[in-house]
Amino acid sequence: MLLRVRVTLPDRPGALGQVARTLGVAGADIVQVVVLERLGGRAVDDFTVVWPGASRVERLLAGLAAIPGVQVDGVWKAIGAPVNGGHDAELLAQVAANPVDGLATLVDAVPGLLAADWAAAAVVPADWAARNGAGGGSEPRSVYASWRAPSPLHLPEVTPLRARPMAEPGGARYAVAPFGRAGLVLVVARTDDDDLPAAAFHVTEVDRIAQLVRAAAVILGDRLDTVSAPAGATQM
């Protein structure tokens, strides 16, 4: 199976090679390494590896934990082959080529780009932030969800609407980004699976999602207002 392994390690010569050697000794076949951050003498790297399905991941975690200064931030299953920023332009070209299905195209593609479990576009009512313990305020409404999205869709408290990572205690990790039109927001989620702790969305991942959403909003324009309108509403 394909795994994504996120580690924080010392930003010094040899540290990356030591992690790579440890992954190899544990039985992992590295297919991609992405540097997410280098700051203050530390680096955050994502390794995408092919992991033998019959092997226990605890062996991998134990090997990494034995390296001085290395911290494992998350290990989770990746869906499909790893992709990088070069695919973002191709995705936006597909959105522009078929704007009628542009929102669905974006939502379906984002989980694969970010090694996430699912994504959804939802309309957040203006009064959602005013909800109280008695259940006041309107509920958000899903307009499109990708494969593997839960039904009914459970959303974190995303207001105020701005691009950011979020997490539920002991639950899913989210990245949210608003389209800037009619309360429409993209929600991307990772969840723990088979005792594998998924990593939170890194700031660089959130920025990438936000850039995709902003570009898609420019491409789709007024179509987003139509998509986010309640069923039966008349567009002026």
Coordinates of C-alpha atoms in Angstrom, one line a residue, residues 56-183:
R56 CA 3.4 -3.8 10.7
V57 CA 3.8 -0.1 10.6
E58 CA 5.0 -0.1 14.2
R59 CA 8.4 -1.4 12.9
L60 CA 8.6 1.7 10.7
L61 CA 7.7 4.1 13.5
A62 CA 10.1 2.4 15.9
G63 CA 13.0 2.8 13.5
L64 CA 12.3 6.5 12.9
A65 CA 11.8 7.2 16.7
A66 CA 15.3 5.8 17.3
I67 CA 16.9 8.6 15.2
P68 CA 18.1 11.5 17.4
G69 CA 16.1 14.6 16.8
V70 CA 13.5 13.0 14.5
Q71 CA 9.8 13.3 15.2
V72 CA 7.0 11.5 13.3
D73 CA 4.1 13.9 12.7
G74 CA 1.8 11.5 10.9
V75 CA 1.5 8.3 8.9
W76 CA -1.5 7.8 6.7
K77 CA -2.7 6.0 3.6
A78 CA -2.3 7.9 0.3
I79 CA -4.8 7.5 -2.5
G80 CA -3.1 7.1 -5.9
A81 CA 0.3 8.1 -7.0
P82 CA 1.9 11.2 -5.4
V83 CA 1.4 14.5 -7.3
N84 CA 3.1 17.9 -7.0
G85 CA 2.3 21.5 -7.7
G86 CA 2.8 20.9 -11.5
H87 CA -0.6 19.2 -11.6
D88 CA -2.5 22.3 -10.3
A89 CA -2.3 24.1 -13.6
E90 CA -3.6 21.0 -15.3
L91 CA -6.5 20.8 -12.9
L92 CA -7.5 24.4 -13.4
A93 CA -7.3 23.9 -17.2
Q94 CA -9.8 21.1 -16.8
V95 CA -12.1 23.4 -14.7
A96 CA -11.9 26.1 -17.4
A97 CA -12.5 23.6 -20.2
N98 CA -15.8 22.4 -18.7
P99 CA -17.1 25.1 -16.3
V100 CA -20.5 23.4 -16.0
D101 CA -18.8 20.6 -14.0
G102 CA -15.9 22.8 -12.8
L103 CA -16.8 22.7 -9.1
A104 CA -17.2 18.9 -9.1
T105 CA -13.9 18.6 -11.0
L106 CA -12.1 20.6 -8.4
V107 CA -13.6 18.8 -5.4
D108 CA -13.0 15.3 -6.9
A109 CA -9.3 16.1 -7.7
V110 CA -8.2 17.8 -4.5
P111 CA -8.0 14.7 -2.2
G112 CA -5.5 13.1 -4.6
L113 CA -3.4 16.3 -4.8
L114 CA -3.1 16.6 -1.0
A115 CA -3.2 13.0 0.1
A116 CA -6.5 13.6 1.8
D117 CA -9.5 11.3 2.3
W118 CA -12.2 13.5 1.0
A119 CA -13.3 17.0 0.0
A120 CA -16.6 18.8 -0.2
A121 CA -18.0 22.2 -1.3
A122 CA -20.5 23.5 1.1
V123 CA -22.5 26.7 1.6
V124 CA -22.1 28.2 5.0
P125 CA -25.1 30.4 6.0
A126 CA -24.4 33.9 7.2
D127 CA -25.9 33.1 10.6
W128 CA -23.9 29.9 11.2
A129 CA -21.4 31.7 13.5
A130 CA -24.4 32.8 15.6
R131 CA -25.4 29.3 16.6
N132 CA -25.6 28.5 20.2
G133 CA -25.9 25.4 22.4
A134 CA -29.7 25.3 21.7
G135 CA -29.0 24.7 18.0
G136 CA -29.8 28.2 16.8
G137 CA -28.8 29.3 13.3
S138 CA -28.9 27.6 10.0
E139 CA -26.9 24.5 9.1
P140 CA -24.3 24.5 6.3
R141 CA -25.5 22.7 3.1
S142 CA -23.3 20.5 1.0
V143 CA -23.5 21.2 -2.7
Y144 CA -21.0 18.6 -3.8
A145 CA -18.8 16.0 -2.1
S146 CA -16.1 13.7 -3.3
W147 CA -15.9 9.9 -3.0
R148 CA -15.4 8.7 0.6
A149 CA -17.0 11.8 2.1
P150 CA -19.3 10.9 5.0
S151 CA -23.1 11.1 4.6
P152 CA -24.5 13.1 6.2
L153 CA -21.6 15.5 5.9
H154 CA -20.2 16.7 9.2
L155 CA -18.3 20.0 9.0
P156 CA -16.1 21.8 11.6
E157 CA -16.9 25.3 12.7
V158 CA -15.4 27.1 9.8
T159 CA -16.5 30.6 10.5
P160 CA -15.0 33.1 10.2
L161 CA -14.4 32.1 6.6
R162 CA -10.7 32.2 5.9
A163 CA -8.1 29.7 4.7
R164 CA -6.8 27.7 7.6
P165 CA -6.1 24.2 9.0
M166 CA -8.4 22.8 11.6
A167 CA -8.6 19.7 13.8
E168 CA -11.1 18.0 16.0
P169 CA -9.8 16.6 19.2
G170 CA -9.2 12.9 18.5
G171 CA -10.9 13.3 15.1
A172 CA -10.4 14.5 11.6
R173 CA -7.9 17.0 10.4
Y174 CA -9.3 19.7 8.0
A175 CA -8.2 22.4 5.7
V176 CA -10.8 25.0 4.7
A177 CA -10.7 27.7 2.0
P178 CA -13.5 30.1 1.0
F179 CA -14.4 30.8 -2.6
G180 CA -15.3 34.4 -1.6
R181 CA -18.8 34.0 -3.1
A182 CA -22.1 33.3 -1.4
G183 CA -20.6 31.6 1.6

